[in-house]
Every structure is written in C-alpha cells, then in structure tokens.
C-alpha atoms as one frame of an Amber mdcrd trajectory, in Angstrom:
protein
  28.733 -12.492   1.223  24.977 -13.054   1.132  22.518 -10.301   1.738  20.128
 -10.836   4.642  16.688 -10.234   3.153  13.766  -9.519   5.448  11.175 -12.046
   4.218   8.224 -10.229   5.776   9.013  -6.943   4.081   9.577  -8.861   0.859
   6.081 -10.366   1.161   4.682  -6.873   1.857   6.469  -5.623  -1.285   5.038
  -8.452  -3.386   1.509  -7.897  -2.031   1.882  -4.163  -2.653   2.927  -4.842
  -6.231  -0.149  -7.009  -6.717  -2.257  -4.089  -5.456  -0.601  -1.824  -8.050
  -1.662  -4.188 -10.825  -5.192  -4.587  -9.410  -5.485  -0.814  -9.181  -4.277
  -0.368 -12.753  -6.477  -3.035 -14.310  -9.676  -3.155 -12.250  -9.410   0.438
 -11.098  -9.083   1.501 -14.707 -12.100  -0.545 -15.773 -14.340   0.094 -12.743
 -13.350   3.641 -11.786 -11.235   5.607 -14.262 -13.023   4.622 -17.491 -16.574
   5.288 -16.192 -15.362   8.503 -14.591 -13.986   9.819 -17.879 -17.095   8.691
 -19.774 -19.451  10.466 -17.377 -21.281  13.529 -18.600 -23.081  13.966 -15.275
 -20.157  15.690 -13.557 -18.207  18.793 -14.470 -14.821  18.617 -16.172 -13.257
  20.183 -13.075 -14.481  17.325 -10.878 -13.900  14.662 -13.548 -10.297  15.535
 -14.312  -9.533  16.393 -10.697 -10.658  12.889  -9.725  -8.743  11.360 -12.626
  -5.643  13.222 -11.456  -6.193  11.806  -7.934  -6.497   8.312  -9.411  -3.053
   8.745 -10.977  -1.637  10.148  -7.729  -2.916   7.001  -6.012  -1.173   4.901
  -8.668   2.121   6.659  -7.952   1.693   6.245  -4.200   1.028   2.532  -4.602
   4.144   2.125  -6.765   6.262   3.963  -4.209   4.765   1.837  -1.415   5.947
  -1.289  -3.249   9.403   0.198  -3.763   9.551   1.264  -0.107   8.776  -2.217
   1.202  11.306  -3.701  -1.219  13.944  -1.265   0.044  13.088  -2.300   3.610
  13.387  -5.974   2.647  16.869  -5.425   1.253  18.238  -3.166   3.998  17.445
  -3.889   7.646  18.790  -0.485   8.676  15.799   1.266   7.073  13.792   1.005
  10.308  12.402   4.544  10.205  11.523   4.112   6.534   9.823   0.804   7.356
   7.840   2.418  10.175   6.722   5.259   7.907   5.646   2.838   5.201   3.743
   0.766   7.764   1.920   3.842   9.064   1.008   4.756   5.472  -0.432   1.316
   4.672  -2.280   1.136   8.001  -3.836   4.548   7.371  -5.039   3.445   3.928
  -6.612   0.304   5.408  -8.241   2.104   8.334  -9.529   4.959   6.152 -11.226
   2.632   3.681 -12.698   0.330   6.304 -13.886   3.278   8.417 -15.449   5.016
   5.397 -17.385   1.864   4.567 -18.701   1.772   8.138 -19.490   5.484   8.407
 -21.343   5.601   5.087 -22.904   2.144   5.584 -21.473   0.894   2.273 -21.678
  -2.718   1.140 -18.403  -4.640   1.161 -17.847  -4.462  -2.597 -17.832  -0.641
  -2.694 -14.598  -0.178  -0.699 -13.360  -3.762  -0.537  -9.926  -2.662  -1.763
  -9.207  -1.215   1.683  -8.954  -4.774   3.011  -6.044  -5.448   0.623  -3.877
  -3.226   2.808  -4.498  -5.276   5.964  -2.149  -8.162   5.028   0.389  -5.673
   3.645   0.348  -3.874   6.995   0.527  -7.169   8.879   3.665  -8.270   7.010
   5.098  -4.765   7.294   4.696  -4.985  11.070   6.242  -8.475  11.190   9.143
  -7.143   9.142   9.781  -4.381  11.674   9.643  -6.876  14.556  12.098  -9.155
  12.744  14.400  -6.232  11.966  14.396  -5.060  15.590  15.207  -8.570  16.850
  17.926  -9.072  14.242  19.596  -5.706  14.865  19.383  -6.047  18.662  21.237
  -9.385  18.392  24.215  -7.681  16.711  26.842  -6.650  19.276  27.352  -2.895
  19.526  30.609  -1.482  18.148  33.099  -0.732  20.864
C-alpha cells in the first residue's frame, strides 16, 4: 500500500527547511554574531534578543516538521491550516514592517521567503480538501 503524499505540503516543508538553514548560517553571521559582539547595548537587551533568535530557530524547525506531517497525512487539515496561518503571519509582518519603517529591501528581505512557503501550504490545503471530498463517506 503506497502512502498518498501531498506534494504541495512536501514542497512547503522543503522550502521551510531551506529557511532553517539560511536562518542558522546567514542569521548567525549577520545577526547573532554582531549582536553578541556589540558593546553598545545592555546585556539584558543583548541576551534577550539572542534568546529570541533561538526561539525563532525552534519555530522554523517546527514549521518544517509541521508541513512535513501535513504532507504525509492528509487528515491533518486543521494542523495544515494553523501552519499556513503561522507562515502567512510571518510573511505579512516582515513585509508590513519594511513598509511602515520605510526599510530597504535587504533589511527584512527574509520575510519574502515565507511567501512561497505560504503559497504551497495553501495549495496543499486545496489539494487535501479536493482529495478528501472525493472519498465516499462511510455508511
């Protein structure tokens, strides 16, 4: 018996995993390392921000796992919807912040990474709904 994998959620999981690696490598170099090296901010702010950076890392890892779980199990529709809302909120927050604070693209460009993840997450939900609605109801 073959497992029916949702290809759109699988793509969202792969893209999310790429974001985890980008966050770890470039985020470490461009954000975490300079933050820790800074003497211009207090230790409370510095280590509070560093803690938030690690929280973000954990959230990104769980986002990848969530989309993978949705790819492997079509009955995770509520889980898929929650994960989609999460990724959409991340995208909208970053893009809106850039607009509100009139920031150049490169300052919060990472927000745009969540747009294709959200797009494939949405396609995965549409595919799941069509697939599950085609299955006859148990009598």
